[in-house]
Amino acid sequence: MGYNHEYQLALANTEAYWADQADRISWFKKPTKTLTKTDFGTYSWYADGELNSAYLALDYHVENGRGEQVALYYDSPAAGKKEAITYNQLLDRVARFAGALKAQGIEKGDTVLIYMPMIPEAAVAMLACARLGAIHSVVFGGFAPAEMAIRIDDANPKMILTASCGIEFDKTIAYKPLVDKAIDLAEHKPEHTIVFQRAMVKAEMNRDGDLDWIEVQEGVDPAPCTPVKGSDPLYILYTSGTTGQPKGIVRDNGGHAVALSYALNNVYGMHPGDVWWGASDIGWVVGHSFIVYGPLMGGCSAIFFEGKPIKTPDAGTFWRVIEEYKVNSMFCAPTAFRAIRKEDPEGALSHKYDLNSLKWVLVAGEKLDSSTYHWLSDLLKVPVIDHWWQTETGWPMTAPMMGWDNPSEARLGSTNKPIPGYDIRVLDGDGNEVEDGEAGNICVKLPMPPGVAWSIWNNNDRYVSSYLEAFPGYYHTGDGGFKDDDGYIYITGRTDDVINVSGHRLSTGEMEEVVSAHPAVAECAVIGVNDELKGQLPVGLIVLKAGEQIEEEQLQTELVKMVREQVGALACFRSAIVVQRLPKTRSGKILRAILRKIAAKEQYKMPSTIDDASILPEIEALIEARGAI
């Protein structure tokens, strides 16, 4: 397939293009409507079709001879446990657990909150809900009770599914007390909490409605698949909002299934029987799309990994997993590879393993700097592919089409070309398209393709105000960047990652690209601090590679010179501060918005997604000590 032909085909007749793609999945009842408009201004794909997402992920493959193929490879260096689960076995577990949920009153349309670590039971929980037509809402394991309570009150779950604990490196975190506290804080009270008891921590079952995961399945009949409409919700996934109130992104069943099938085959180049690794967590959109639903719907063997890229037991863990399971392709955030590089700068640990099964590596979720790209590319000798998408879209917006004969070549700094179905435009503040190469707001002309979330749970108006009002007729991504004359998209950062230095609007992402190229730098964040004379000035927060002994003054001198040479004197980059670590979300994204608030001496709310809250006072003290504020 040729990119230009397919892309123009999708633009010219959107409905016909996606009607053809819908024929590639198995429906109980094929849709008669491909695209319909909602009464609040968004769209719905395949609204009247009937299907079941768990059927597509499990039963379909068993019925078509893949029952003895491994569906999930569970690998937990954290727990010291491994398991290969076939499609037959996973189907049996899901059907029995769905039967248990049904016996407790869960039915189509009910919401169920899932608060679990990366163990196979988490995938079973998601798929069992889907099997019944219930709507699951996965909350990242380890979220504080207050944040969980907000989600309980918004989603109104009939039940909570959890485990007795999660594991962070060598520390166990008891989950049941967190769930109990969240229920106490919430106004809505779920009827039951079902707990999977792990060996390392046993939860106390001392509340009304507490049920044991194993006991609740005794004597129940396996549940069949419940047909749902294409427009019926599959899940709610909460993402951060600018107001501090999380947004419950709603994903439908029909568009989601078609989009993931399309993406797995065409974007990621995966086929039935291939081994795929989405190195993330089910608490994030990557875990939904490309750990559980996408790979299983595509008939792949998926890695279900509980651990970290370093210290479990060392920075060679990723390479060990690739060799052991003969991984064909993987997806990961650049942050993980930067962490590996920090611990093993020369990549020596990779040489202990046979990585020949790996065809390519895909990264997203955080800017791929050139230094990390070259390190990874040189180390693995396979294509390293940057691409871009969001929680709201559920699948990639830009990427080379690795399943096609001639995928678009990589261009460093670009997340590649728009995927068919995404009519990406770059607009100025007035909504006018800018010239190629000129920066602006990255937007997508409506309608968006299948799989994109079209509403916020119980708040359609907020969806419209968050994404559709700023540029009528377009979805506003909130990212800034530009398009080159060959159609490649360059994301320079969130539109608030632009600083104004003496009237010049400059991308901190561009400066980070330069700073990260210094041989001593493991990772960095550049933020704007207030300056009485120039409005704002950039400051670099630098994490050094393991073993680096460079003096901070020398490093700053070299970085100032590099930025001056590669960005220009107008950047006024003069300050670099060495820090031990940068504040990140649990999914590995640097919390730049909070860093900006610290630099501006503004009050900030501790983000619910922060990995380690103690980092922020460290950063604040260092910046103040240097007089950068």
XYZ file of C-alpha atoms in Angstrom:
629
model
C 0.000 0.000 0.000
C 1.244 3.481 -0.799
C 0.994 6.175 1.863
C -0.102 9.036 -0.388
C -2.800 6.937 -2.061
C -4.209 5.648 1.234
C -4.033 9.026 2.971
C -5.864 10.789 0.145
C -8.387 7.953 -0.041
C -9.226 8.453 3.642
C -9.519 12.221 3.123
C -11.627 12.046 -0.007
C -14.241 9.637 1.328
C -13.837 9.200 5.051
C -16.935 7.078 5.571
C -16.168 4.674 2.735
C -12.570 4.245 3.904
C -13.540 3.371 7.469
C -16.504 1.260 6.358
C -13.965 -0.890 4.510
C -11.769 -1.152 7.625
C -14.802 -2.170 9.704
C -15.218 -5.236 7.478
C -11.894 -6.521 8.838
C -13.238 -7.284 12.321
C -15.893 -9.779 13.390
C -19.284 -8.234 14.222
C -22.289 -9.995 15.704
C -24.325 -7.589 13.583
C -22.621 -5.377 10.997
C -23.319 -1.653 11.294
C -25.650 -0.015 8.787
C -24.393 3.451 9.798
C -20.711 4.234 9.497
C -20.638 7.799 10.833
C -23.295 9.748 12.732
C -23.197 13.120 14.460
C -24.135 13.437 18.119
C -26.559 16.031 19.415
C -23.753 17.950 21.118
C -21.518 18.333 18.082
C -19.203 15.321 18.087
C -19.354 12.057 16.134
C -20.004 8.348 16.574
C -18.690 5.486 14.444
C -20.577 2.250 13.768
C -23.277 3.241 16.276
C -25.803 0.515 15.426
C -23.367 -2.351 14.905
C -23.231 -5.095 17.525
C -20.046 -6.710 18.826
C -18.145 -7.569 21.990
C -14.557 -6.480 22.625
C -13.720 -9.485 24.815
C -15.002 -11.799 22.090
C -12.665 -10.159 19.582
C -9.733 -10.455 22.006
C -10.291 -14.086 23.035
C -13.192 -16.204 21.719
C -12.553 -15.269 18.086
C -8.986 -16.580 18.222
C -9.945 -19.775 20.056
C -12.641 -20.413 17.460
C -10.082 -19.861 14.709
C -7.414 -22.249 15.985
C -5.177 -20.075 18.165
C -6.281 -21.524 21.494
C -2.887 -23.016 22.367
C -0.923 -19.924 21.345
C 0.344 -17.821 24.248
C -1.856 -14.771 24.746
C 0.038 -13.190 27.664
C 3.576 -13.670 28.920
C 3.472 -12.455 32.517
C 6.943 -11.476 33.663
C 7.439 -9.972 37.107
C 10.988 -9.414 38.291
C 9.285 -7.455 41.084
C 7.517 -10.591 42.372
C 9.963 -13.154 40.996
C 7.213 -14.792 38.960
C 6.621 -15.769 35.326
C 3.668 -17.308 33.553
C 2.724 -18.112 29.947
C -1.061 -17.953 29.540
C -2.619 -19.350 26.355
C -5.710 -17.955 24.656
C -7.652 -20.991 25.891
C -6.530 -20.407 29.463
C -7.156 -16.676 29.373
C -10.622 -17.183 27.895
C -11.421 -19.642 30.676
C -10.258 -17.221 33.379
C -12.144 -14.284 31.878
C -15.393 -16.215 31.334
C -15.336 -17.586 34.895
C -14.574 -14.228 36.462
C -17.231 -12.563 34.323
C -19.614 -15.207 35.676
C -18.612 -14.218 39.204
C -19.227 -10.536 38.478
C -22.597 -11.398 36.962
C -23.531 -13.408 40.057
C -22.800 -10.296 42.130
C -25.163 -8.212 40.023
C -22.858 -6.657 37.435
C -24.605 -6.238 34.100
C -24.424 -4.275 30.872
C -23.987 -0.538 31.454
C -22.740 -0.802 35.053
C -19.408 0.828 35.898
C -16.601 -1.043 37.655
C -13.455 0.579 39.042
C -10.228 -1.423 38.696
C -7.283 -0.586 40.991
C -4.627 -3.204 40.351
C -0.923 -3.757 39.698
C 0.459 -5.313 36.523
C -0.641 -8.871 37.200
C -2.658 -11.121 34.846
C -5.753 -10.673 37.018
C -5.801 -7.003 35.952
C -6.248 -8.025 32.311
C -8.828 -10.604 33.389
C -10.731 -7.864 35.224
C -10.812 -5.573 32.194
C -11.846 -8.296 29.774
C -14.469 -9.729 32.139
C -16.127 -6.311 32.338
C -16.050 -6.021 28.550
C -17.525 -9.512 28.256
C -20.579 -8.417 30.259
C -20.906 -5.040 28.576
C -19.941 -3.348 31.856
C -17.828 -0.188 31.675
C -14.470 -0.421 33.419
C -12.456 2.477 34.745
C -8.862 1.570 35.532
C -7.173 3.778 38.124
C -3.392 3.530 38.216
C -2.350 1.324 41.138
C -0.871 3.473 43.878
C -3.041 6.558 43.355
C -3.753 8.337 46.616
C -7.166 7.692 48.231
C -8.341 11.279 47.702
C -7.745 11.013 43.954
C -9.423 7.619 43.817
C -12.401 9.050 45.704
C -12.811 11.765 43.047
C -13.002 9.071 40.389
C -15.410 6.961 42.456
C -17.766 9.919 42.780
C -17.535 10.698 39.069
C -17.867 7.168 37.690
C -20.237 5.820 40.395
C -18.879 2.254 40.171
C -21.076 -0.574 41.391
C -17.967 -2.517 42.353
C -14.208 -2.115 42.894
C -11.714 -4.780 41.796
C -8.315 -4.648 43.484
C -5.351 -6.681 44.743
C -3.831 -6.874 48.188
C -0.710 -5.008 47.072
C 1.495 -3.619 44.348
C 5.291 -3.615 44.183
C 7.593 -0.624 43.587
C 11.164 -1.888 43.195
C 11.745 -3.653 46.555
C 8.823 -2.019 48.369
C 5.318 -3.440 48.662
C 2.355 -1.067 48.777
C -0.802 -2.367 50.446
C -3.738 -1.485 48.184
C -6.730 -2.495 50.308
C -6.238 0.255 52.950
C -6.030 2.806 50.122
C -9.247 1.519 48.591
C -10.992 1.528 51.990
C -9.899 5.110 52.640
C -11.090 6.175 49.172
C -14.493 4.642 49.805
C -14.678 6.458 53.154
C -13.873 9.770 51.434
C -16.270 9.249 48.527
C -19.942 10.122 48.662
C -20.804 7.222 46.347
C -20.406 3.813 47.995
C -19.735 0.795 45.738
C -21.635 -2.337 46.743
C -18.638 -4.685 46.762
C -14.840 -4.761 46.720
C -13.316 -7.936 45.276
C -9.705 -8.490 46.393
C -7.063 -10.714 44.810
C -4.734 -11.829 47.603
C -1.051 -11.774 46.649
C 1.495 -13.873 48.539
C 3.584 -10.967 49.819
C 0.753 -9.031 51.530
C -2.572 -10.364 52.786
C -5.374 -7.806 52.887
C -7.788 -7.665 55.793
C -11.336 -8.422 54.647
C -13.194 -6.605 57.377
C -15.733 -4.413 55.616
C -19.253 -5.108 54.484
C -19.143 -6.010 50.808
C -15.560 -7.334 50.823
C -15.215 -10.463 48.670
C -12.299 -12.770 47.918
C -11.255 -13.060 44.252
C -10.942 -16.858 44.336
C -13.920 -17.603 46.566
C -16.306 -15.435 44.564
C -15.748 -17.649 41.501
C -16.659 -20.902 43.230
C -19.722 -22.610 41.773
C -20.531 -19.917 39.190
C -21.235 -20.552 35.521
C -18.883 -18.976 32.939
C -20.521 -15.948 31.367
C -21.125 -15.703 27.614
C -20.370 -12.517 25.686
C -23.022 -9.814 25.902
C -23.617 -8.048 22.556
C -23.170 -4.275 22.816
C -23.720 -1.457 20.338
C -20.793 0.096 18.545
C -21.585 3.369 20.334
C -21.794 1.766 23.793
C -18.932 2.712 26.160
C -16.156 0.177 26.707
C -14.254 2.131 29.341
C -13.673 5.419 31.134
C -10.061 6.560 31.530
C -9.295 9.642 33.577
C -6.736 12.131 32.341
C -5.514 15.365 33.882
C -7.447 18.565 33.238
C -6.324 22.174 33.462
C -8.838 22.792 36.256
C -7.373 20.026 38.401
C -10.578 17.992 38.038
C -9.715 14.867 36.008
C -11.566 14.269 32.760
C -13.192 10.871 32.263
C -12.414 10.081 28.644
C -15.035 7.690 27.227
C -14.040 5.086 24.638
C -16.694 3.343 22.568
C -16.622 -0.332 21.589
C -17.032 -0.157 17.804
C -14.621 2.574 16.769
C -12.074 1.354 19.313
C -12.012 -2.176 17.904
C -11.673 -1.017 14.297
C -8.988 1.551 15.140
C -6.858 -0.874 17.163
C -7.063 -3.534 14.480
C -5.985 -0.961 11.899
C -3.180 0.422 14.068
C -1.721 -2.919 15.128
C -1.459 -4.181 11.556
C -0.715 -1.015 9.599
C 1.030 1.332 12.014
C 2.920 -1.186 14.142
C 3.331 -3.901 11.512
C 2.202 -6.720 13.833
C 0.487 -9.923 12.693
C -1.134 -12.905 14.436
C 1.519 -14.941 16.234
C 3.966 -12.048 16.614
C 5.303 -11.163 20.074
C 4.521 -7.596 21.098
C 5.614 -5.649 24.164
C 3.894 -2.473 25.286
C 6.173 -1.443 28.142
C 3.665 0.577 30.107
C 0.907 0.040 32.668
C -2.805 -0.691 32.349
C -3.442 2.531 34.271
C -2.569 4.536 31.165
C -3.990 4.591 27.660
C -1.034 2.619 26.259
C -1.939 -0.203 28.621
C -5.534 -0.236 27.424
C -4.786 0.031 23.718
C -1.510 -1.822 23.333
C -1.042 -4.157 26.277
C -4.535 -5.623 26.548
C -7.027 -4.926 23.759
C -4.906 -4.235 20.658
C -2.420 -7.133 20.815
C -5.093 -9.659 21.833
C -7.555 -8.513 19.184
C -4.684 -8.874 16.713
C -3.838 -12.436 17.769
C -0.395 -11.535 19.117
C 1.414 -12.798 22.187
C 1.662 -9.785 24.509
C 4.201 -9.174 27.275
C 2.566 -8.290 30.601
C 5.503 -6.879 32.572
C 5.561 -5.919 36.246
C 8.783 -4.103 37.018
C 11.051 -1.221 36.106
C 13.703 -0.837 33.385
C 16.427 -0.541 36.024
C 17.188 -2.200 39.369
C 15.006 -5.241 38.646
C 17.714 -6.464 38.983
C 19.733 -4.130 36.757
C 19.564 -1.912 33.667
C 19.649 -4.991 31.430
C 16.102 -6.059 32.307
C 14.566 -4.849 29.034
C 17.187 -6.689 26.988
C 16.593 -9.874 28.987
C 12.843 -9.736 28.292
C 13.406 -9.203 24.563
C 15.691 -12.245 24.357
C 13.600 -14.520 26.581
C 10.306 -14.041 24.744
C 11.736 -13.265 21.292
C 9.984 -9.896 21.190
C 9.376 -8.709 17.618
C 8.459 -5.116 18.415
C 8.055 -2.962 21.484
C 6.598 0.363 22.511
C 8.059 2.481 25.302
C 8.466 6.053 26.518
C 11.896 7.606 25.874
C 12.128 8.200 29.623
C 12.673 4.491 30.228
C 15.546 4.342 27.771
C 17.090 7.472 29.280
C 16.930 5.761 32.684
C 18.686 2.704 31.234
C 21.298 4.887 29.574
C 21.933 6.784 32.815
C 22.747 3.518 34.589
C 24.575 1.892 31.661
C 25.894 4.731 29.456
C 27.687 2.421 27.014
C 24.834 -0.072 26.797
C 27.212 -2.836 27.829
C 24.468 -4.935 29.400
C 22.683 -5.293 26.059
C 25.613 -7.299 24.695
C 24.804 -10.150 27.084
C 21.572 -10.880 25.201
C 20.438 -12.013 21.761
C 18.178 -9.237 20.453
C 17.866 -10.483 16.876
C 14.119 -11.061 17.141
C 13.538 -7.300 17.459
C 12.445 -5.625 14.209
C 11.935 -2.073 15.474
C 11.307 -0.009 18.595
C 8.575 2.624 18.880
C 8.624 5.509 21.322
C 6.012 8.084 22.331
C 4.651 9.947 25.342
C 7.680 12.197 25.765
C 9.925 14.068 23.379
C 12.517 11.821 21.734
C 15.727 13.847 21.896
C 18.408 13.230 19.298
C 20.904 12.000 21.885
C 18.625 9.201 23.092
C 17.623 8.388 19.519
C 21.224 7.954 18.360
C 22.202 5.977 21.480
C 19.318 3.557 21.037
C 19.701 3.279 17.281
C 23.437 2.598 17.514
C 22.921 0.099 20.312
C 20.083 -1.977 18.836
C 20.788 -1.582 15.108
C 17.043 -1.492 14.358
C 14.756 1.402 13.379
C 13.841 3.616 16.332
C 10.465 5.117 15.487
C 9.024 8.232 17.081
C 5.278 8.704 16.872
C 2.597 10.777 18.572
C -0.835 10.314 20.088
C -2.879 11.179 23.164
C -5.106 9.591 25.787
C -8.014 11.210 24.002
C -7.238 9.647 20.623
C -6.508 6.158 21.950
C -4.210 5.305 19.031
C -1.505 7.077 17.002
C -2.059 10.293 15.054
C 1.349 10.419 13.368
C 3.713 7.536 12.613
C 5.329 5.717 9.714
C 3.142 2.860 8.538
C 5.394 -0.063 9.471
C 2.921 -2.611 8.114
C 3.234 -1.222 4.600
C 5.879 -1.976 1.989
C 7.479 1.471 2.082
C 6.979 3.147 5.450
C 7.818 6.847 5.640
C 11.431 7.450 6.530
C 12.217 8.859 9.951
C 13.149 12.522 10.289
C 14.851 13.404 13.518
C 12.701 15.771 15.531
C 9.523 14.755 13.706
C 6.902 12.247 14.859
C 6.426 11.456 11.176
C 3.407 11.934 8.884
C -0.300 11.906 9.770
C -1.943 8.500 9.744
C -4.814 8.094 7.262
C -7.954 9.482 8.850
C -6.197 12.326 10.669
C -6.416 15.563 8.682
C -3.808 17.467 10.694
C -3.537 21.218 10.224
C -1.372 23.889 11.886
C -3.398 26.972 12.811
C -2.565 30.405 14.125
C -4.440 31.963 17.039
C -7.237 33.110 14.735
C -7.803 29.638 13.289
C -6.061 30.267 9.962
C -3.654 27.733 8.492
C -0.034 28.826 8.637
C 2.647 28.271 6.015
C 4.733 25.097 6.014
C 7.538 25.431 8.534
C 5.697 28.040 10.591
C 4.789 27.135 14.172
C 1.240 27.160 15.440
C -1.480 25.094 17.085
C -1.657 21.449 16.028
C -5.305 20.681 15.234
C -7.231 17.938 13.435
C -10.068 18.717 11.047
C -13.326 17.054 12.030
C -14.442 14.357 11.911
C -11.683 12.437 13.633
C -11.301 8.752 12.691
C -12.747 5.820 14.668
C -11.353 5.070 18.127
C -11.077 8.694 19.229
C -12.944 9.585 22.414
C -15.996 11.701 21.646
C -17.160 12.609 25.113
C -16.237 13.074 28.757
C -18.132 10.914 31.228
C -21.245 12.756 32.390
C -19.947 16.035 30.939
C -20.405 16.463 27.192
C -20.122 20.251 27.537
C -16.644 19.921 29.005
C -15.525 17.849 26.036
C -16.703 20.570 23.671
C -15.087 23.374 25.692
C -11.814 21.457 26.147
C -11.284 20.318 22.576
C -13.679 21.863 20.053
C -14.406 25.481 21.000
C -10.997 27.093 20.471
C -10.980 26.287 16.748
C -14.494 25.528 15.425
C -14.509 22.583 13.033
C -11.287 21.217 14.515
C -10.102 19.104 17.419
C -7.541 21.151 19.365
C -4.742 18.854 20.529
C -3.210 21.393 22.905
C 0.172 20.750 21.310
C 2.179 23.236 19.322
C 4.443 22.583 16.380
C 4.744 22.799 12.626
C 4.493 20.823 9.419
C 7.295 20.741 6.866
C 6.731 20.900 3.113
C 6.697 17.091 2.881
C 3.899 16.789 5.421
C 6.010 15.672 8.389
C 4.696 16.858 11.766
C 7.015 18.322 14.395
C 5.700 18.622 17.963
C 7.544 21.324 19.884
C 5.594 20.818 23.087
C 2.388 21.821 24.728
C 1.272 25.249 23.608
C 2.159 26.539 27.072
C 5.735 25.240 26.703
C 6.593 28.393 24.772
C 8.429 31.178 26.592
C 8.642 34.844 25.666
C 12.147 36.275 25.816
C 12.252 39.946 24.908
C 9.249 39.482 22.649
C 10.656 36.354 20.995
C 8.459 33.252 21.372
C 10.856 30.357 21.883
C 10.247 26.643 22.338
C 11.764 25.149 25.467
C 11.591 21.817 23.642
C 14.025 23.104 21.061
C 16.465 24.105 23.801
C 16.042 20.730 25.497
C 17.044 19.094 22.220
C 20.350 20.980 22.282
C 21.037 20.501 25.991
C 20.308 16.762 25.904
C 22.937 16.318 23.190
C 25.734 17.151 25.657
C 27.656 13.933 26.386
C 27.325 14.364 30.188
C 23.556 14.892 30.179
C 21.213 11.968 30.868
C 18.011 14.024 30.695
C 16.883 17.579 31.154
C 13.983 19.997 31.365
C 14.146 23.625 30.259
C 11.672 25.993 31.879
C 11.034 29.716 31.692
C 11.611 31.836 34.796
C 10.358 35.385 35.233
C 12.824 38.153 34.495
C 12.193 41.814 35.169
C 14.056 42.959 32.067
C 13.332 40.338 29.442
C 10.004 38.895 30.619
C 11.266 35.322 30.835
C 14.590 33.550 30.731
C 15.229 29.835 30.168
C 16.792 27.708 32.894
C 17.975 24.151 32.337
C 17.487 21.478 35.002
C 20.067 18.789 34.301
C 20.414 15.158 35.391
C 23.907 13.821 34.765
C 24.764 10.360 33.490
C 25.964 7.866 36.065
C 29.635 8.398 36.903
C 29.952 11.863 35.333
C 32.257 14.158 37.333
C 31.964 17.397 35.360
C 31.870 20.586 37.449
C 28.550 22.391 37.349
C 30.187 25.662 36.297
C 31.985 23.994 33.385
C 28.795 22.210 32.321
C 26.850 25.457 32.370
C 29.501 27.203 30.271
C 29.424 24.431 27.670
C 25.620 24.300 27.546
C 25.299 28.071 27.205
C 27.701 27.911 24.271
C 25.774 25.058 22.639
C 22.397 26.787 22.932
C 23.853 30.069 21.689
C 25.310 28.306 18.664
C 22.300 26.146 17.824
C 19.325 28.251 18.905
C 20.824 31.718 18.931
C 21.847 34.462 21.335
C 18.209 35.601 21.498
C 17.443 32.516 23.618
C 19.409 34.072 26.488
C 20.112 30.626 27.922
C 22.483 31.354 30.792
C 21.677 29.036 33.647
C 21.973 25.266 34.074
C 21.319 23.626 37.417
C 22.356 20.050 38.140
C 19.634 18.079 39.928
C 19.605 14.485 41.108
C 16.272 13.749 39.440
C 13.318 15.361 37.712
C 9.703 15.170 38.871
C 7.715 12.762 36.722
C 4.367 11.088 36.482
C 4.213 7.377 37.155
C 4.096 6.869 33.402
C 7.419 8.707 33.034
C 6.422 12.162 31.779
C 8.339 15.104 33.181
C 6.010 17.453 35.067
C 7.005 20.614 33.232
C 3.851 22.537 34.142
C 4.652 22.150 37.858
C 8.267 23.146 37.262
C 7.032 26.324 35.581
C 4.837 27.130 38.572
C 7.761 26.602 40.953
C 9.926 28.901 38.832
C 7.199 31.555 38.784
C 6.646 31.260 42.573
C 3.068 30.301 41.902
C 1.063 28.018 44.140
C 0.613 24.552 42.762
C -1.437 21.501 43.607
C 0.558 18.334 44.091
C -0.240 16.299 40.957
C -2.008 13.037 41.678
C 0.124 11.297 39.064
C 3.521 12.289 40.554
C 5.925 9.414 41.096
C 7.760 10.943 44.088
C 6.436 14.107 45.744
C 9.692 14.741 47.647
C 11.428 15.790 44.419
C 9.588 19.130 44.163
C 11.017 20.732 47.343
C 14.482 19.573 46.249
C 14.083 21.353 42.898
C 12.642 24.490 44.511
C 15.539 24.731 46.979
C 18.143 24.288 44.236
C 16.575 26.947 42.016
C 16.280 29.408 44.899
C 19.857 28.733 46.011
C 21.092 29.576 42.542
C 19.051 32.784 42.487
C 17.220 31.647 39.358
C 13.873 32.781 40.740
